[in-house]
Coordinates of C-alpha atoms and ligand atoms in Angstrom, one line a residue:
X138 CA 208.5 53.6 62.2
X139 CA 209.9 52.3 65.4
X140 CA 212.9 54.5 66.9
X141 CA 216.3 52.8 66.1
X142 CA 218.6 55.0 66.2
X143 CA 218.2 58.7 66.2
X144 CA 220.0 60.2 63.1
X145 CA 219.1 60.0 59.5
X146 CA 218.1 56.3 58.8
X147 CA 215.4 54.1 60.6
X148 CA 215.1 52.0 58.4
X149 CA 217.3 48.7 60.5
X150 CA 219.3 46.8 57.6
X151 CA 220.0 42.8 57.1
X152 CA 219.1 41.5 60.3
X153 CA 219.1 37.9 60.5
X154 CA 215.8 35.6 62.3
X155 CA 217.7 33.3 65.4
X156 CA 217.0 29.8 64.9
X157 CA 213.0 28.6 64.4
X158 CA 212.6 25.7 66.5
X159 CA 209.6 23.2 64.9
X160 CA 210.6 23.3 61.5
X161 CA 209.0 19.7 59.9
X162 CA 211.8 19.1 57.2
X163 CA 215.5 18.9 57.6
X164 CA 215.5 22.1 55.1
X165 CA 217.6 25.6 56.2
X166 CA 215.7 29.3 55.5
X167 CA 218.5 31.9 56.3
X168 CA 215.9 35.0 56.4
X169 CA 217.2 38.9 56.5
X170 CA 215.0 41.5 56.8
X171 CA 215.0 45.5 55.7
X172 CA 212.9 48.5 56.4
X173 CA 210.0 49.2 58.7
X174 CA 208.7 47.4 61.6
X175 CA 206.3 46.4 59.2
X176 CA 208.7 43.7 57.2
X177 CA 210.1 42.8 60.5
X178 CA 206.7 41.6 61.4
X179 CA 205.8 40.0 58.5
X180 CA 209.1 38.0 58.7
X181 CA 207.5 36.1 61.7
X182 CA 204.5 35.8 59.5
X183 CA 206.3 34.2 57.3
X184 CA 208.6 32.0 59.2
X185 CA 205.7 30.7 60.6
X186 CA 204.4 29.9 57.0
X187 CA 207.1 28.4 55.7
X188 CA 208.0 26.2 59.2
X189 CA 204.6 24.3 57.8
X190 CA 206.6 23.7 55.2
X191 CA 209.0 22.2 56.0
X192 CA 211.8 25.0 56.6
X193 CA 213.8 25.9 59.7
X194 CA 215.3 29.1 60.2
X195 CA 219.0 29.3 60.9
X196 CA 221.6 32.2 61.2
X197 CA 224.4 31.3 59.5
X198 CA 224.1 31.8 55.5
X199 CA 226.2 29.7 54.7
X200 CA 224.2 26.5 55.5
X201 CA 220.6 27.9 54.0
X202 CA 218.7 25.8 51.0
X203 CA 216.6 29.0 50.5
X204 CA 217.7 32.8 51.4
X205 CA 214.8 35.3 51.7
X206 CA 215.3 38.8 51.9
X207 CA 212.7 40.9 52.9
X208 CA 212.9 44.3 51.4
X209 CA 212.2 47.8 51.2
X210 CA 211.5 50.7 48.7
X211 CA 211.0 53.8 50.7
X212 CA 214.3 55.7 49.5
X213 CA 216.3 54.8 46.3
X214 CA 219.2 53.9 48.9
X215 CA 217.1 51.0 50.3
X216 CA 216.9 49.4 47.0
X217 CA 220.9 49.6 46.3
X218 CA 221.5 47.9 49.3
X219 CA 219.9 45.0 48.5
X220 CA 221.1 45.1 45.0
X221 CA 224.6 44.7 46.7
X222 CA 223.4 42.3 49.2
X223 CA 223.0 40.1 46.0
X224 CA 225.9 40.9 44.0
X225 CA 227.4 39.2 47.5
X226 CA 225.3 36.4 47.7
X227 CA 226.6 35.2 44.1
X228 CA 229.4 33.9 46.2
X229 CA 227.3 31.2 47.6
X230 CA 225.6 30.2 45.1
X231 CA 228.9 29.5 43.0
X232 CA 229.5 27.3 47.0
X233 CA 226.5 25.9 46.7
X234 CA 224.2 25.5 43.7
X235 CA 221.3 24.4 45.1
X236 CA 220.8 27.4 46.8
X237 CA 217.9 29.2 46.2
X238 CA 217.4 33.3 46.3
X239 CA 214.0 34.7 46.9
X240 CA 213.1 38.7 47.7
X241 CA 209.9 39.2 49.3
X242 CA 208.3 42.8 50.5
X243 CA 208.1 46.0 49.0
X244 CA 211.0 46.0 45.8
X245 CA 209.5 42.5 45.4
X246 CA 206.0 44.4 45.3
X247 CA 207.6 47.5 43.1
X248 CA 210.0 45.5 40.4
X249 CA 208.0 42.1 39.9
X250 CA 209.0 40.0 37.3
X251 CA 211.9 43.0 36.2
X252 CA 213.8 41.6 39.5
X253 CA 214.0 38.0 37.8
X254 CA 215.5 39.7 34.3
X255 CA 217.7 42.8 36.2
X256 CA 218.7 39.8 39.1
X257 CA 219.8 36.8 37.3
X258 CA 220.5 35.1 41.2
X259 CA 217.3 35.6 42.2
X260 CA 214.9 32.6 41.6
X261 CA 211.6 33.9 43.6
X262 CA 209.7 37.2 43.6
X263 CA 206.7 37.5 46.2
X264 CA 204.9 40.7 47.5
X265 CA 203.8 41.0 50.9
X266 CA 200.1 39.9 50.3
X267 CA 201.1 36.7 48.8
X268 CA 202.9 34.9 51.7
X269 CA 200.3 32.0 52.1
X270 CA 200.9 31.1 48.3
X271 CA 204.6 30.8 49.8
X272 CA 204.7 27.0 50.2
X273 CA 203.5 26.6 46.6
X274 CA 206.2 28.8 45.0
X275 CA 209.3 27.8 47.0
X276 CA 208.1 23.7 46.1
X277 CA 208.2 25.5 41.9
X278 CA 211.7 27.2 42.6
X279 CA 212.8 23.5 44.3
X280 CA 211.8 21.9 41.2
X281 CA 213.8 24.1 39.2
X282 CA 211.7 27.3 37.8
X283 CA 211.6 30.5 38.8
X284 CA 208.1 31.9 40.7
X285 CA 206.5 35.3 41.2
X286 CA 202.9 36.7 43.0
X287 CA 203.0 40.1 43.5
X288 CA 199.0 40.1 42.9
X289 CA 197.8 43.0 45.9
X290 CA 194.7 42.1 48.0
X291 CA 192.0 43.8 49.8
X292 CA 191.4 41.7 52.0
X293 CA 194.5 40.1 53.6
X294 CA 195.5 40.9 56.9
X295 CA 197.3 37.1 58.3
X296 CA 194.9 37.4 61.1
X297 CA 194.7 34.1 62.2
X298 CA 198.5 33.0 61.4
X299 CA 200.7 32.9 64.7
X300 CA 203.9 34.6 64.2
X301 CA 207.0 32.6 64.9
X302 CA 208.7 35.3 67.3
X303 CA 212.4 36.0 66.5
X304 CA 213.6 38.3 68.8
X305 CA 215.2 36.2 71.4
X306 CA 214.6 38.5 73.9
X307 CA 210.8 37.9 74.5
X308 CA 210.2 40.8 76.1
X309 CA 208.7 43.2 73.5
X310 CA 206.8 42.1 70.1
X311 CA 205.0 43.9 67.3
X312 CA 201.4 43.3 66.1
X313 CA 200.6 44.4 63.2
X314 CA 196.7 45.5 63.1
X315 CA 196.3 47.0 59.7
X316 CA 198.3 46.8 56.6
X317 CA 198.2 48.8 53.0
X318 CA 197.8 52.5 53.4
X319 CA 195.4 54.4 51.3
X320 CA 196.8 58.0 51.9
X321 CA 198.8 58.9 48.6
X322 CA 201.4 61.2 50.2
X323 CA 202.8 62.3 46.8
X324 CA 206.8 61.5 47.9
X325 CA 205.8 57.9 49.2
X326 CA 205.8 54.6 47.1
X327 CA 204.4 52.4 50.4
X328 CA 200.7 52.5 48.7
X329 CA 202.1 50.8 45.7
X330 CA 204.2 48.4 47.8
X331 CA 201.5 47.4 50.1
X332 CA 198.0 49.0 48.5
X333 CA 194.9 49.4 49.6
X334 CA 194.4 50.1 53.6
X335 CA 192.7 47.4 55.5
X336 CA 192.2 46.8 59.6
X337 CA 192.4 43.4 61.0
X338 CA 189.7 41.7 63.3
X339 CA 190.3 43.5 66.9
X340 CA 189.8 39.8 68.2
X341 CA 192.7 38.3 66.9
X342 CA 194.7 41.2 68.0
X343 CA 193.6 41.0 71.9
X344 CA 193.8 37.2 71.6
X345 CA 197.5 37.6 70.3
X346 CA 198.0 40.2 73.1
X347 CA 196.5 37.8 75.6
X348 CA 199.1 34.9 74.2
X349 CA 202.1 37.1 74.3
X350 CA 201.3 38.1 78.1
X351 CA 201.0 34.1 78.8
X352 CA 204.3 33.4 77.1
X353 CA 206.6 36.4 79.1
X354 CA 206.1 38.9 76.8
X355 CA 205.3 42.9 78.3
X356 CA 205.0 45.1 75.4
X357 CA 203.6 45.1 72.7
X358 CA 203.6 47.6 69.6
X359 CA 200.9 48.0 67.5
X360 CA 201.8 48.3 64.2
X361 CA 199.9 50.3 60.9
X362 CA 200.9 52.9 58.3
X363 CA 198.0 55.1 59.6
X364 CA 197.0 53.4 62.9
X365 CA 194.3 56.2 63.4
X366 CA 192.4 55.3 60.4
X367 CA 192.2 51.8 61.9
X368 CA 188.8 50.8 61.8
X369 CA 186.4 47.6 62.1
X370 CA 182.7 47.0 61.5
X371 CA 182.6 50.7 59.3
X372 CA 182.9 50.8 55.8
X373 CA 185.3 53.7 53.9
X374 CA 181.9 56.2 54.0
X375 CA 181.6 55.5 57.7
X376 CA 178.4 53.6 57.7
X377 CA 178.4 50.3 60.3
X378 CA 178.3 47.0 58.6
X379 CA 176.3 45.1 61.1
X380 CA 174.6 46.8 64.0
X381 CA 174.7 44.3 66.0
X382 CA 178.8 44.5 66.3
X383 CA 180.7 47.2 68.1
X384 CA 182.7 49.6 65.9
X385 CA 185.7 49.9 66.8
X386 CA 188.2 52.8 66.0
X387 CA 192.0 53.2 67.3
X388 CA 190.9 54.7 70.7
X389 CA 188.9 51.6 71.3
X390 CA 190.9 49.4 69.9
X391 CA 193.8 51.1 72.8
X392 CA 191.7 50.6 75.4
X393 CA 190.7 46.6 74.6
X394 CA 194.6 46.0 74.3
X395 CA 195.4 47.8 77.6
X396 CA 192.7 46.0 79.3
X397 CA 194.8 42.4 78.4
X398 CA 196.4 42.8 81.6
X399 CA 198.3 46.3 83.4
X400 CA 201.4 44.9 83.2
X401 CA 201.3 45.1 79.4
X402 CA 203.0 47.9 77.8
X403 CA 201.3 49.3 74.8
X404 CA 203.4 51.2 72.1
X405 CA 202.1 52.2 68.6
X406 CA 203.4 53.5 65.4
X407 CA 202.8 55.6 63.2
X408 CA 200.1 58.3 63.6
X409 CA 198.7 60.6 61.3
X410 CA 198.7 64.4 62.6
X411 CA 195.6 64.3 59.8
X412 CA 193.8 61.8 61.6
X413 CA 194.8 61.7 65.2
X414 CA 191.8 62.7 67.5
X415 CA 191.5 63.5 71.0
X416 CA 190.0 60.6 72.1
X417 CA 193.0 58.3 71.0
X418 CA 194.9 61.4 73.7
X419 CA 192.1 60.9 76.5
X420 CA 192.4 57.2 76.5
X421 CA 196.4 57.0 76.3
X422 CA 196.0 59.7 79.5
X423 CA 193.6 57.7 81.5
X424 CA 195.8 54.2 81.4
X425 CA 199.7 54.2 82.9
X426 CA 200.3 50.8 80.4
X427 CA 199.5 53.0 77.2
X428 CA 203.4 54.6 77.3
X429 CA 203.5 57.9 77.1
X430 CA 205.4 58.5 73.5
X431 CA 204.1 58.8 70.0
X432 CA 205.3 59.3 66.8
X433 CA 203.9 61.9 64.9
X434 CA 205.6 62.4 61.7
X435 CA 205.5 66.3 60.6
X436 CA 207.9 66.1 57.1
X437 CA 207.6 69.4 57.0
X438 CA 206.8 72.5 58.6
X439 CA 205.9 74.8 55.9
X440 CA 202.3 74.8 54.6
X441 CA 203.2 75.2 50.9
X442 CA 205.3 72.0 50.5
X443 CA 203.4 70.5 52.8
X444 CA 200.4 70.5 49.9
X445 CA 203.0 69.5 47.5
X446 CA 203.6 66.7 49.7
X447 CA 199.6 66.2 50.0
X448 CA 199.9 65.2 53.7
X449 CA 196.3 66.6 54.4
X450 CA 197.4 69.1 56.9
X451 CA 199.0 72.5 57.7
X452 CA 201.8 73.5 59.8
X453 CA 199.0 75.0 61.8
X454 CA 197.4 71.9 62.3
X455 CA 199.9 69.8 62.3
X456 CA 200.5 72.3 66.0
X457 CA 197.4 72.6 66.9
X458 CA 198.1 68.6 67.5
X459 CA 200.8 68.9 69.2
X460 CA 199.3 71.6 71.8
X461 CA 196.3 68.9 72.3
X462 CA 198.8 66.1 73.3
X463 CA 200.6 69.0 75.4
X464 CA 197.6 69.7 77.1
X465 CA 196.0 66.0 77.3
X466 CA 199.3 64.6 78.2
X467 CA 201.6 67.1 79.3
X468 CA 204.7 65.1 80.0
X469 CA 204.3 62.9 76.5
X470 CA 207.3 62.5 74.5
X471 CA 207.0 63.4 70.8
X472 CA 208.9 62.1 68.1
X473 CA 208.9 63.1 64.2
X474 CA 210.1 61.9 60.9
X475 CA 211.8 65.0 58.7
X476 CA 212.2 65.1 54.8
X477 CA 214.5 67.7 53.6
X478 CA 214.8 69.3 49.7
X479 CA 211.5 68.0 48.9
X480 CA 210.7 69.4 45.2
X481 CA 210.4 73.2 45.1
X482 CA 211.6 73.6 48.7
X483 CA 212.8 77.2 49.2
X484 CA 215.6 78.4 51.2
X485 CA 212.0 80.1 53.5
X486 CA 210.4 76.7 53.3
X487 CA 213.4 74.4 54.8
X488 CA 213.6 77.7 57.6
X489 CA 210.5 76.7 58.5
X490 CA 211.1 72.8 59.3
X491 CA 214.2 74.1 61.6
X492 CA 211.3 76.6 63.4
X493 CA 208.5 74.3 63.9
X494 CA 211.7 72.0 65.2
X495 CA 212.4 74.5 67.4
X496 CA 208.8 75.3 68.5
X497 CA 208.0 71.6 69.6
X498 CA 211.2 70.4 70.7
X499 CA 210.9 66.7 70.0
X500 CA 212.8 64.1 71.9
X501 CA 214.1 62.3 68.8
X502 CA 213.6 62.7 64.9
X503 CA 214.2 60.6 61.8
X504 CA 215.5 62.7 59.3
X505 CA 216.2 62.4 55.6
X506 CA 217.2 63.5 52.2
X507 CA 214.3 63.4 49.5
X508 CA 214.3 60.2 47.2
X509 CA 212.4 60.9 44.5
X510 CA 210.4 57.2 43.7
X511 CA 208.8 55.9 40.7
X512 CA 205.1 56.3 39.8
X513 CA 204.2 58.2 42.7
X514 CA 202.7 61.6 42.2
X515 CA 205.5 63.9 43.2
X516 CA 207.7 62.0 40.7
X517 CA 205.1 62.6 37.8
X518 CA 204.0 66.3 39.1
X519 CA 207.0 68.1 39.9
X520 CA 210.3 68.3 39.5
X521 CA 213.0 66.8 41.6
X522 CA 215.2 70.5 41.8
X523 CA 216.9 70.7 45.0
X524 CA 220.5 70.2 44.1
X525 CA 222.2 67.1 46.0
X526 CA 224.5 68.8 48.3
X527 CA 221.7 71.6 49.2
X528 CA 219.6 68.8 50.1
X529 CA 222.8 67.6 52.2
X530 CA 223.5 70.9 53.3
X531 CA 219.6 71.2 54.4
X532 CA 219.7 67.6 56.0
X533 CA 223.3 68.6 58.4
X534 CA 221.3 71.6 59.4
X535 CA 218.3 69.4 61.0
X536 CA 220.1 66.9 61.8
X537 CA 222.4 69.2 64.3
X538 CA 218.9 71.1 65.8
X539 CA 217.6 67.5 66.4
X540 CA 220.6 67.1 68.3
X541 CA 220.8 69.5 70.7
X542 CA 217.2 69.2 71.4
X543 CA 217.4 65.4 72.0
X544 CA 220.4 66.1 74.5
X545 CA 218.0 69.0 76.4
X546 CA 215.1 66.9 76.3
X547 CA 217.3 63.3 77.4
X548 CA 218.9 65.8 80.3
X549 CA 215.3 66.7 81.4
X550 CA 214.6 63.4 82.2
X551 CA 217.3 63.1 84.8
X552 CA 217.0 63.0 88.0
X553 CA 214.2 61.0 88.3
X554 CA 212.3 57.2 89.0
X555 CA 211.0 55.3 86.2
X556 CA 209.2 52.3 86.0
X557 CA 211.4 50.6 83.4
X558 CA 210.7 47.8 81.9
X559 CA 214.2 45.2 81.1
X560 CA 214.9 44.1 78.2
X561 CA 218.3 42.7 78.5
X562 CA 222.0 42.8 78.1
X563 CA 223.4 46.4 77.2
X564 CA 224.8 46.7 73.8
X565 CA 228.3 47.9 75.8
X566 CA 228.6 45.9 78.8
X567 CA 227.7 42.7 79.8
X568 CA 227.7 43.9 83.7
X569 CA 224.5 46.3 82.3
X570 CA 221.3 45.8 81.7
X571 CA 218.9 48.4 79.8
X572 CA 215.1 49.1 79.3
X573 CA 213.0 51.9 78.6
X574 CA 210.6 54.1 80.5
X575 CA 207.2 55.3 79.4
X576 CA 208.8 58.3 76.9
X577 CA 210.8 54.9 75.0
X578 CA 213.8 56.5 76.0
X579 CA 216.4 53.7 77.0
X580 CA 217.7 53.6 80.5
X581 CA 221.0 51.4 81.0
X582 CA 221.7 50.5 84.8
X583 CA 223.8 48.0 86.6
X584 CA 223.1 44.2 86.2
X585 CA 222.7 43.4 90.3
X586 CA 220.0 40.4 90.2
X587 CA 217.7 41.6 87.4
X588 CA 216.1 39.4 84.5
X589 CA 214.2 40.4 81.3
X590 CA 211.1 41.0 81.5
X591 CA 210.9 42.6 85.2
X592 CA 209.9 45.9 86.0
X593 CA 212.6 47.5 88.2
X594 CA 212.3 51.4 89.6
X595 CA 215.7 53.0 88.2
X596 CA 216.7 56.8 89.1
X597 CA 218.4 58.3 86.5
X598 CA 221.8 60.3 87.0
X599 CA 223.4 60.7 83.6
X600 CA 222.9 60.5 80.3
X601 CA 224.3 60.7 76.4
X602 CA 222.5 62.3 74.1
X603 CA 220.0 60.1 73.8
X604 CA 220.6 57.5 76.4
X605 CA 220.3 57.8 80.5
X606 CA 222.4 55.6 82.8
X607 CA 221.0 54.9 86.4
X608 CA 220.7 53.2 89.5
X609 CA 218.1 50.7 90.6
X610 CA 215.7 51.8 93.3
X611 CA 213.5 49.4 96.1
X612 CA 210.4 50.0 95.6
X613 CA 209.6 51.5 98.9
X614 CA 211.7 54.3 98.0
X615 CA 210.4 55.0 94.8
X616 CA 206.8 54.6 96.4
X617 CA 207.5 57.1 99.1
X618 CA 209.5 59.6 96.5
X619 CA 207.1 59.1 93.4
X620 CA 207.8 57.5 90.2
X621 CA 207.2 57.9 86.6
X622 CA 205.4 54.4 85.6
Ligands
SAH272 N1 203.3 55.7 57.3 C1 204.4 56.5 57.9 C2 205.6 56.6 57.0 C3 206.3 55.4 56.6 S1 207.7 55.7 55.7 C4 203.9 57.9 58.0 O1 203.0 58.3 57.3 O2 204.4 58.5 58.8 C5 208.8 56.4 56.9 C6 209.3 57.8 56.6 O3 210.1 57.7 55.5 C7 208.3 58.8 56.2 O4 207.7 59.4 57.3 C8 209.1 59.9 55.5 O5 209.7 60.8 56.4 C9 210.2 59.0 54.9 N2 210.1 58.9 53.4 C10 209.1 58.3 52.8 N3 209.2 58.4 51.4 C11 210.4 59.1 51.2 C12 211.1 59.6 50.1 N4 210.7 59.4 48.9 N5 212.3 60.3 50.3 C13 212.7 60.5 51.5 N6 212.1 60.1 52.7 C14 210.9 59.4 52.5
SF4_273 FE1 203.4 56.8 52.9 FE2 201.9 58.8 53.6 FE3 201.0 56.3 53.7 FE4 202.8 57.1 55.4 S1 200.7 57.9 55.3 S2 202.8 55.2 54.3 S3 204.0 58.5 54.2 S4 201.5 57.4 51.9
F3S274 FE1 208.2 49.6 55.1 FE2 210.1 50.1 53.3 FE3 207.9 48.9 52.6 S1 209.4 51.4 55.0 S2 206.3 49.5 54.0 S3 209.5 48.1 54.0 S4 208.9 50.5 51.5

């Protein structure tokens, strides 16, 4: 979901939670987390579940009592990291053999009790609607056994859990406001992983807006699978539960969050090119704090696979979406998410990814080979055919166009002020600090007196391909030249 890096693989590997201050009990979690911005989310959620518990987080393995990993299933690569990641950890359980090895998320969700025969190390299985029963298992592992729930809800969303943040930064934090996703794209195992679609009270979500404001916090990304099928007081036929509530859709739901307070950035991931409507475009246009960026995931830009892939939409209309962001918002930035040598793709078909590419120009793509997963409809419908290295040869191709359109479209913001908003240290130089402007393009400048958090003006004079470099601006001067905000 979120924009890590801009090449072939979002999905951020083994990062390790910082310390969790509060924890009750003198025992150690060492927590690492894989995928989406999803899992990185429910990490908190479940940091803050297990510190009632008893458990405090720490970053060093090597004094943990319990070590979670927090996986993902999306590409067959995904999995064999982890599976590595615990051929490793057998190390430290021969150290220490008290240790105890849990996996939580989506291959926790897809393998169930097959991880505890395949895994020997591993002494706890849990699926991501199962955190509350957390405490319970992890007291059955201490005791000796092994434990798994995988069991799926309807119903769970965490709503009224606070997350323990973990990004020590505290400048930017997700909110998840749906989970599950009930679309069936025939490549994707995530409905499997996380089942059925369901949208969290909008209350809870402005109140957790509200307390991330108070504590320093100024952005926030809302996070869903679908976030423009988020709905509350409707049913799934569209009829209102009670009448006496507001409904509230994803538009809506953008304008409550905005209104928390102007100086709080709101981000979103991922849209649906099916689903997304106008008035989500109108609202984003009308408010400067709604940044000017979405993610809008094409897979493909030939008709013909894309009802293979049942996404629900044409390349027509899947540009037809594009022209009504162009036109709403003229200067938004557009990212996508690519899949090359999906079954049956034709030498024609891939052409016309690299021309719909070319036709929207988007400032930064996620691009990758096709994984074909277990149980999900492409896997029992078609056949996998593309040969490996045509599917690499395919994926260079896009990955090069992506390339040079990033660079034109990073060089086209030069020149100019932003309103960017820090969020710390540069990953280069200490003397640097970076942030990103409204398109979520990052912007490294010098240090001078500038803390996290602030909004400084920068003008841009340089960039890589994806990154700009620039020079901080008073404000009278970006007032009297004009500013991006
Ligand atoms: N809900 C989001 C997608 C989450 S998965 C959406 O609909 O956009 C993130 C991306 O992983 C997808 O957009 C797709 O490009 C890629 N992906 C999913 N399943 C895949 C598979 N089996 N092989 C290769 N890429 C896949
Ligand atoms: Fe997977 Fe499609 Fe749902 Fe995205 S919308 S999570 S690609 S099924
Ligand atoms: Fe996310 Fe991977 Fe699961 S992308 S939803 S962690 S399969």
């Amino acid at each position: 979901m979120r924009p890590g890096n801009h090449t072939i693989d979002e999905q951020r590997q083994g990062e390790a939670l910082g310390p969790l201050p509060g924890g009750k009990g003198g025992r150690k979690l060492y927590l690492e987390s894989y995928g989406c911005q999803m899992n990185f989310s429910d990490s908190e959620i479940v940091a803050s579940i297990l510190s009632e518990a008893g458990y405090s987080t720490t970053k060093d393995e090597g004094e943990a009592d319990l070590i979670l990993l927090n996986t993902c299933s999306i590409r067959d690569n995904a999995e064999q990291r982890i599976r590595h990641r615990l051929q490793h950890l057998k190390g430290g359980k021969r150290d220490n053999p008290n240790l105890k090895v849990g996996i939580l998320g989506c291959m926790a969700e897809r393998l169930r009790d097959q991880l505890l025969e395949e895994e020997k190390l591993v002494d706890l299985v849990v699926g991501p609607d199962a955190y509350r029963d957390l405490p319970r298992l992890v007291e059955e592992v201490e005791g000796g056994q092994k434990a798994v729930n995988t069991l799926l809800s309807r119903e769970e969303t965490y709503a009224e859990i606070q997350p323990v943040r973990l990004d020590d930064k505290g400048v930017t934090a997700f909110i998840s406001i749906m989970r599950g996703c009930d679309n069936m794209c025939s490549f994707c195992v995530v409905p499997f992983t996380r089942g059925r679609e369901r949208s969290r009270d909008p209350q809870s979500i402005v109140a957790e807006a509200h307390d991330l404001f108070a504590k320093g916090y100024r952005e926030v990304t809302l996070l869903g699978q679908n976030v423009d099928s988020y709905k509350w007081n409707v049913d799934s036929k569209g009829n209102v539960k009670d009448p006496g509530q507001p409904v509230v859709r994803f538009a809506q739901l953008m304008d409550l969050v905005s209104d928390v307070n102007p100086d709080l950035r709101v981000r979103f991931s991922t849209s649906h090119p099916k689903d997304m409507t106008d008035e989500v475009l109108e609202v984003m246009a009308r408010k400067d704090n709604l940044c000017k960026y979405i993610h809008l995931p094409v897979q493909s830009g030939h008709s013909d696979v894309l009802k293979r892939m049942n996404r629900g939409y044409t390349r027509e209309w899947y540009l037809n979406r594009i022209a009504a962001i162009r036109r709403i918002m003229p200067d938004c930035a557009i990212s996508t998410d690519v899949i090359a040598g999906f079954c049956g793709e034709t030498a024609e078909e891939h052409g016309a990814t690299l021309s719909l590419m070319r036709e929207v120009k988007y400032e930064m793509a996620f691009m990758f080979k096709y994984s074909e997963r277990p149980r999900t409809l492409a896997e029992r419908k078609f056949e996998d055919d593309v040969p490996e290295a045509e599917k690499g040869r395919r994926l260079t191709e896009i990955i090069a166009l992506q390339q040079e359109h990033s660079r034109e479209r990073t060089a086209a913001q030069c020149g100019r002020i932003y309103r960017v908003l820090v969020e710390g240290p540069s990953k280069k130089s200490k003397e640097e600090f970076q942030g990103r402007n409204t398109y979520n393009a990052m912007v490294v400048f010098p240090k001078e007196d500038v803390q996290p958090g602030e909004y400084r003006f920068v003008r841009t004079t340089g960039h890589t391909s994806i990154t700009l470099r620039g020079e901080l601006v008073p404000e009278a001067v970006a007032l009297a030249e004009g500013f991006v905000s």
